[in-house]
XYZ file of C-alpha atoms in Angstrom:
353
model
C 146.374 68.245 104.906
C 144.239 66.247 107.315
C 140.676 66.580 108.835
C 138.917 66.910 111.818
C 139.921 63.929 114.814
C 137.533 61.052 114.708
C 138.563 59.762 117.839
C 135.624 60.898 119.926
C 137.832 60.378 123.074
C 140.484 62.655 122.139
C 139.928 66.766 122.598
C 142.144 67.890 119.722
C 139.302 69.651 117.291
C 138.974 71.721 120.514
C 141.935 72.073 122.165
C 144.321 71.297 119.102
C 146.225 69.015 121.487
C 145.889 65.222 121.139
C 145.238 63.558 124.120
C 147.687 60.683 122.750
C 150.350 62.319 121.701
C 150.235 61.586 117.960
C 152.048 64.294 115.653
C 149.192 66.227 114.435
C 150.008 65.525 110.446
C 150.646 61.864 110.972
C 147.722 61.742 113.302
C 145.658 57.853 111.876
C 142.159 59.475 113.626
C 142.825 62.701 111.290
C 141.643 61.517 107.466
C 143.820 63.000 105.034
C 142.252 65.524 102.631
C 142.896 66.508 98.695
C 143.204 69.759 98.281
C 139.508 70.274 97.704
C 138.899 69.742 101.494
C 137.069 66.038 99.920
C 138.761 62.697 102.282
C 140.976 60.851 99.994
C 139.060 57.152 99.423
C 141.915 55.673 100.982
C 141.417 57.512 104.192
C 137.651 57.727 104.139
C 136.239 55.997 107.452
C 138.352 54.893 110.416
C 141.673 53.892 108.482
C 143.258 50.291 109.404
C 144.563 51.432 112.903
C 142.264 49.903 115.532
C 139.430 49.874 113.178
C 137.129 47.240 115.000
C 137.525 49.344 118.273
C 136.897 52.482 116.849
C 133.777 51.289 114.847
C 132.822 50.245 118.287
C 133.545 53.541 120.121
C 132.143 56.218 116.921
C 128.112 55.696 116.057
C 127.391 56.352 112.486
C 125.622 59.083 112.897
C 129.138 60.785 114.212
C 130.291 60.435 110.859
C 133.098 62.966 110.221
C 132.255 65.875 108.435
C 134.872 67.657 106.145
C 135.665 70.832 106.104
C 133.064 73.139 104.502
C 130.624 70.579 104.198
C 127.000 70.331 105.524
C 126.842 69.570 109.089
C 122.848 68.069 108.535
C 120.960 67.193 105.753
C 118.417 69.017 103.865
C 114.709 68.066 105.543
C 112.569 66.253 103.678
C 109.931 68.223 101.307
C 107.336 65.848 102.746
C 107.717 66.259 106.141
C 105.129 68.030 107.977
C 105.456 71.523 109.079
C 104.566 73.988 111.547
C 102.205 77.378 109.602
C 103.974 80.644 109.187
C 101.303 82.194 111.610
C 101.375 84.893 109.800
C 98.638 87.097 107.698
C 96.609 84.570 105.460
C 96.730 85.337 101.668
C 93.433 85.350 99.325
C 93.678 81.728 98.259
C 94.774 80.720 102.233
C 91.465 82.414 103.247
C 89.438 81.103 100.364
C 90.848 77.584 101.377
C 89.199 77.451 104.303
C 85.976 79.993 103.706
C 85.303 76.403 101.719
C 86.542 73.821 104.285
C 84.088 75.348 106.676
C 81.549 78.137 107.663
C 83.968 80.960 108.045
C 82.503 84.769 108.593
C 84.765 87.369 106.811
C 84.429 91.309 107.844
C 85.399 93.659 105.201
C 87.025 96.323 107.113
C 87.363 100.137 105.364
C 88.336 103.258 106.559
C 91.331 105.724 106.558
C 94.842 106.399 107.993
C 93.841 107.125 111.637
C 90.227 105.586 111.882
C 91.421 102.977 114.191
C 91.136 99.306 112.423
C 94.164 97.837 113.490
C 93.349 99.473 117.117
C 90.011 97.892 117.416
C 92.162 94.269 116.315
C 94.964 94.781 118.878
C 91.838 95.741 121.652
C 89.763 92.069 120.328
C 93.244 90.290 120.563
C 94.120 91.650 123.969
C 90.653 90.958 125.691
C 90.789 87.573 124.294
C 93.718 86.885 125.525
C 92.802 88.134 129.153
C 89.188 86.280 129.124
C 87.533 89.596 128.776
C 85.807 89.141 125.280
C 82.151 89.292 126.981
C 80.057 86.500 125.462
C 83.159 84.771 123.737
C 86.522 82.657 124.374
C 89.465 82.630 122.540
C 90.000 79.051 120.822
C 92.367 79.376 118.292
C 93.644 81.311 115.587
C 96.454 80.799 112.054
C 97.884 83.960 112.389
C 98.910 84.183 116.177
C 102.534 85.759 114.934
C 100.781 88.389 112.870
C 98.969 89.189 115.706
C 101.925 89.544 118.214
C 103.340 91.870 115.462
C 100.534 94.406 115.373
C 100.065 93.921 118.835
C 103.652 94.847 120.291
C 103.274 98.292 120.361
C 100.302 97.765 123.004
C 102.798 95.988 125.286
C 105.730 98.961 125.838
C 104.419 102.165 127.342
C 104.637 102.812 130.421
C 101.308 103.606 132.904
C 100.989 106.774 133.322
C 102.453 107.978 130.068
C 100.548 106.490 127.525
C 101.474 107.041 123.589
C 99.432 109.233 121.236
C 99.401 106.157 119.054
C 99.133 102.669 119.909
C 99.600 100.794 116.965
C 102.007 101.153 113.924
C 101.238 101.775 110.640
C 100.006 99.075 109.084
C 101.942 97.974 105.932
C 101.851 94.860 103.417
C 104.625 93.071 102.057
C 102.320 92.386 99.024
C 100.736 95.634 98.166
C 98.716 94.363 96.084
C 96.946 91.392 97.950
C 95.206 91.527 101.062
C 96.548 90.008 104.821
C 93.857 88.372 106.606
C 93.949 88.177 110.433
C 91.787 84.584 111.745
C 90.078 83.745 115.198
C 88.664 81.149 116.052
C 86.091 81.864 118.658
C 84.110 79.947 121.255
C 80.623 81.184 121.459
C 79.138 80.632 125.148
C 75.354 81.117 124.082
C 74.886 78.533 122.106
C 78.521 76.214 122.335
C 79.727 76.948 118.981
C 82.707 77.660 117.259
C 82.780 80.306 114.837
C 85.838 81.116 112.427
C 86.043 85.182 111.639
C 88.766 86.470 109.176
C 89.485 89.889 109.352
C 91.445 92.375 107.009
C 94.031 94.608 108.280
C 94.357 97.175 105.608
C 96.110 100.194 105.208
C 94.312 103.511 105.081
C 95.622 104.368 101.907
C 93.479 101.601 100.081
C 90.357 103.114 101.426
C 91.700 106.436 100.401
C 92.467 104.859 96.873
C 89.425 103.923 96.633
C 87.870 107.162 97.536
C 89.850 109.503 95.372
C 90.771 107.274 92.194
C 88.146 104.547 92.284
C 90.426 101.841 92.583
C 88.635 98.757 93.485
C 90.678 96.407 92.405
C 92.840 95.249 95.517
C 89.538 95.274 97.607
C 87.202 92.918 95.207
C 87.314 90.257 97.952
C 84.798 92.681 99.902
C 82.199 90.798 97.786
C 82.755 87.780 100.011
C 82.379 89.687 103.216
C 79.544 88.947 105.680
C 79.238 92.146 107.339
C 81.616 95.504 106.416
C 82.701 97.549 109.103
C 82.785 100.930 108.044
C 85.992 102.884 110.431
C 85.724 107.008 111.002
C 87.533 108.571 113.843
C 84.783 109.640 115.757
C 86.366 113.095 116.921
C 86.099 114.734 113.653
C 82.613 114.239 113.640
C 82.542 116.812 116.696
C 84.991 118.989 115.046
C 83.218 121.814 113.213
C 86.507 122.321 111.215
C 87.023 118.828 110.470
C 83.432 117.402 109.901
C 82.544 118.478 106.843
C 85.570 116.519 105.172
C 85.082 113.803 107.290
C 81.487 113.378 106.172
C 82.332 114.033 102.655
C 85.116 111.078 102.617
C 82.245 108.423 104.100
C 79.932 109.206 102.187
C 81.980 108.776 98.959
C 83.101 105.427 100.671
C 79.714 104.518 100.883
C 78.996 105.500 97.068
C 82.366 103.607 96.000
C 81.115 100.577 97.876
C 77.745 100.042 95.965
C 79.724 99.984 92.664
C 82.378 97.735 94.128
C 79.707 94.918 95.639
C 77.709 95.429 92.536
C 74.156 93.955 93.336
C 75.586 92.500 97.140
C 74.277 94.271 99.988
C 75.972 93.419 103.511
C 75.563 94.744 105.789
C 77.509 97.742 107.453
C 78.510 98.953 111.095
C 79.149 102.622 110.934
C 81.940 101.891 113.850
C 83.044 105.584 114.985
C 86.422 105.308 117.305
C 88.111 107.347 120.290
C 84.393 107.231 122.163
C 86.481 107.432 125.036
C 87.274 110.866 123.794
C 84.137 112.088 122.020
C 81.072 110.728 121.847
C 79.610 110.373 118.134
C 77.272 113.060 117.275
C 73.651 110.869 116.968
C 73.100 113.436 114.459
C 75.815 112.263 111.994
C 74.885 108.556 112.510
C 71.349 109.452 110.916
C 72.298 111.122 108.249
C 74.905 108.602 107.282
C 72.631 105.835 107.641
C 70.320 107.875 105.681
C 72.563 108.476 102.901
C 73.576 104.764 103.026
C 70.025 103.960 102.827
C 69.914 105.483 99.067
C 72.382 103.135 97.845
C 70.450 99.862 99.558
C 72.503 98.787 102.823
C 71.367 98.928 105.903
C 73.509 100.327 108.310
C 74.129 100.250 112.200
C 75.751 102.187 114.638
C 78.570 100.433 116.861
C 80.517 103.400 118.478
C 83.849 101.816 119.802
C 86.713 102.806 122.277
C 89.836 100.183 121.776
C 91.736 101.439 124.442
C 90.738 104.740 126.752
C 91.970 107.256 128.329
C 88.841 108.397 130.367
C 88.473 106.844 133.831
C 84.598 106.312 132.305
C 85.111 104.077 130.059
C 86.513 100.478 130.367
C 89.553 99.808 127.483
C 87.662 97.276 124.792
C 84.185 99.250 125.098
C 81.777 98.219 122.645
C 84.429 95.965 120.655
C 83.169 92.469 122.143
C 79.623 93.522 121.294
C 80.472 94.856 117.389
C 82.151 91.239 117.056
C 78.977 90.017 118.203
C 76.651 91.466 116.475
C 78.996 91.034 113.246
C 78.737 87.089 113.926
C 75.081 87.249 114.458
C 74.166 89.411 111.162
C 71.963 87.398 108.589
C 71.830 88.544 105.241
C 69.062 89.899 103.351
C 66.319 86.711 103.164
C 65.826 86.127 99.260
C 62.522 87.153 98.106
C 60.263 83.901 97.925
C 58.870 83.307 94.423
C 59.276 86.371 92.892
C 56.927 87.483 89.700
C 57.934 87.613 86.113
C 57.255 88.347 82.940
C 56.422 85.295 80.414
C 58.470 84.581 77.602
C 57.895 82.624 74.278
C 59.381 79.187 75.005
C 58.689 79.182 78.874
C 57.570 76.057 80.473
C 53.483 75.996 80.323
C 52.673 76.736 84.233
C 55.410 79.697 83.891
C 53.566 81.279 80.805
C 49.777 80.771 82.408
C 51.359 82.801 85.322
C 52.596 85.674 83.461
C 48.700 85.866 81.568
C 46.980 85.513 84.820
């Protein structure tokens, strides 16, 4: 049994023809094969027909390659490589929350409250120049953004979907996907890295109705938290009273998850487009939040609209904003206390003054 034709003038591996009439089987450009499919050492290379012409004619690199063998070689585990532009794991985002001042949002909120909407909405004015006060610049998860963003892209005007995003689902249930921007800030010429969670609701509802806190622990390194409600079930009379019941549990399960941390949080009610977000509710919520130690703010959203009112994006350039420009709580300067046997002199004549 012989191989492919070496003879790079001659068509037969296409046409199974030989352009100089050479039996097939006694062909000298065809090396002759054991029954492995491996070139038989004798045969391996050009043969001794011609062999200074057809060094000449065949580069090296046109080496022929036997049958059921590797047409390139493996790629070198050293060579550089392009990023999987997709979500960023924990230790991705912790990597570079240390390489440089990054801002990360802890985003909560259930099935239906609109997180990955008010995403897709950031992503889509960015991309159009429309992100008032800000520019895209770059981001390390541009494919995970295409995904979630897709949807957005196929309805047709006039006819626009109920829902405009898919489910959001993790391949890792039990780790966290981080969505990054890098944003160009036109105030004051700065660039300013945000990561930003895109959760399923079901975590938040974990968290609600079993207390588990363990797949959102990372909220402890968040800047600001951006606390998601659909905003028409606050003007539901049938739907409100569950609705405030779930937030304010959220808000109760987020004091024991941050411990003695206190970002803090953007009540950000959805569909305003639809429903406007009782002012009444906001109080009270930022009341009840109060009791626990954050401090809250209102930053009603509409990431895409139906109402010839309101512009697609309202409000969602503006809660990034305010997000980026949130300090936290200044540390109280020199606070008091109490003296203890074994404290340094100036400490102890404190505590007896």
């Amino acid at each position: 049994m012989r191989g492919a034709c070496t003879n790079t003038n001659c068509t037969f591996n296409a046409t199974r023809s030989c352009v100089v009439g050479n039996p097939p089987e006694n062909c000298p450009h065809r090396p002759e094969l054991t029954d492995e499919g491996d070139e038989l050492e004798e045969d391996n290379g050009l043969g001794d027909v011609d062999a200074g012409v057809e060094e000449e004619a065949t580069p090296r690199a046109l080496a022929p390659v036997s049958v059921g063998g590797a047409v390139l070689t493996a790629p070198d585990d050293d060579l550089p490589f392009l990023p999987a532009s997709r979500t960023l794991g924990i230790e991705q985002a912790n990597a570079m929350m240390e390489s440089r001042p990054t801002c990360m949002v802890g985003i909560v909120g259930l099935a239906g409250a609109g997180k990955t909407a008010a995403l897709v909405s950031a992503y889509l004015l960015l991309s159009k120049d429309q992100f008032d006060g800000y520019s895209y610049a770059d981001s390390d998860t541009l494919r995970a953004f295409e995904e979630i963003t897709g949807a957005s892209r196929t309805w047709q005007k006039g006819s626009p979907p109920e829902q405009i995003t898919s489910h959001t689902t993790l391949s890792n249930d039990r780790e966290a996907g981080f969505l990054h921007l890098r944003l160009w800030r036109h105030a004051d010429d700065r660039l300013l890295d945000v990561l930003l969670p895109d959760l399923p609701g079901e975590w938040s509802q974990a968290l609600i109705g079993r207390n588990d806190a363990d797949r959102l622990l990372f909220l402890r390194s968040a800047s600001v938290i951006w606390l998601m409600v659909d905003g028409r079930q606050f003007a539901n009379d049938h739907k409100v009273p569950r609705a405030r019941f779930d937030a304010q549990v959220l808000i109760e399960r987020l004091a024991d998850l941050l411990e003695d941390r206190r970002p803090k949080i953007f009540l950000v009610p959805t569909w305003q487009d639809s429903q406007l977000f009782p002012q009444g509710e906001a109080d009270d919520l930022s009341a009840y939040a109060g009791t626990f130690g954050f401090e809250t703010e209102l930053a009603p959203v509409a990431s895409f609209s139906w109402s010839d009112d309101m512009e697609p994006g309202h409000g969602v350039a503006k809660l990034f904003d305010r997000s980026l420009c949130a300090l936290p709580p200044p540390a109280e300067f020199w606070p008091d206390t109490e003296a203890e046997e074994g404290d340094r002199r100036l400490q102890a004549f404190r505590g007896r003054a």
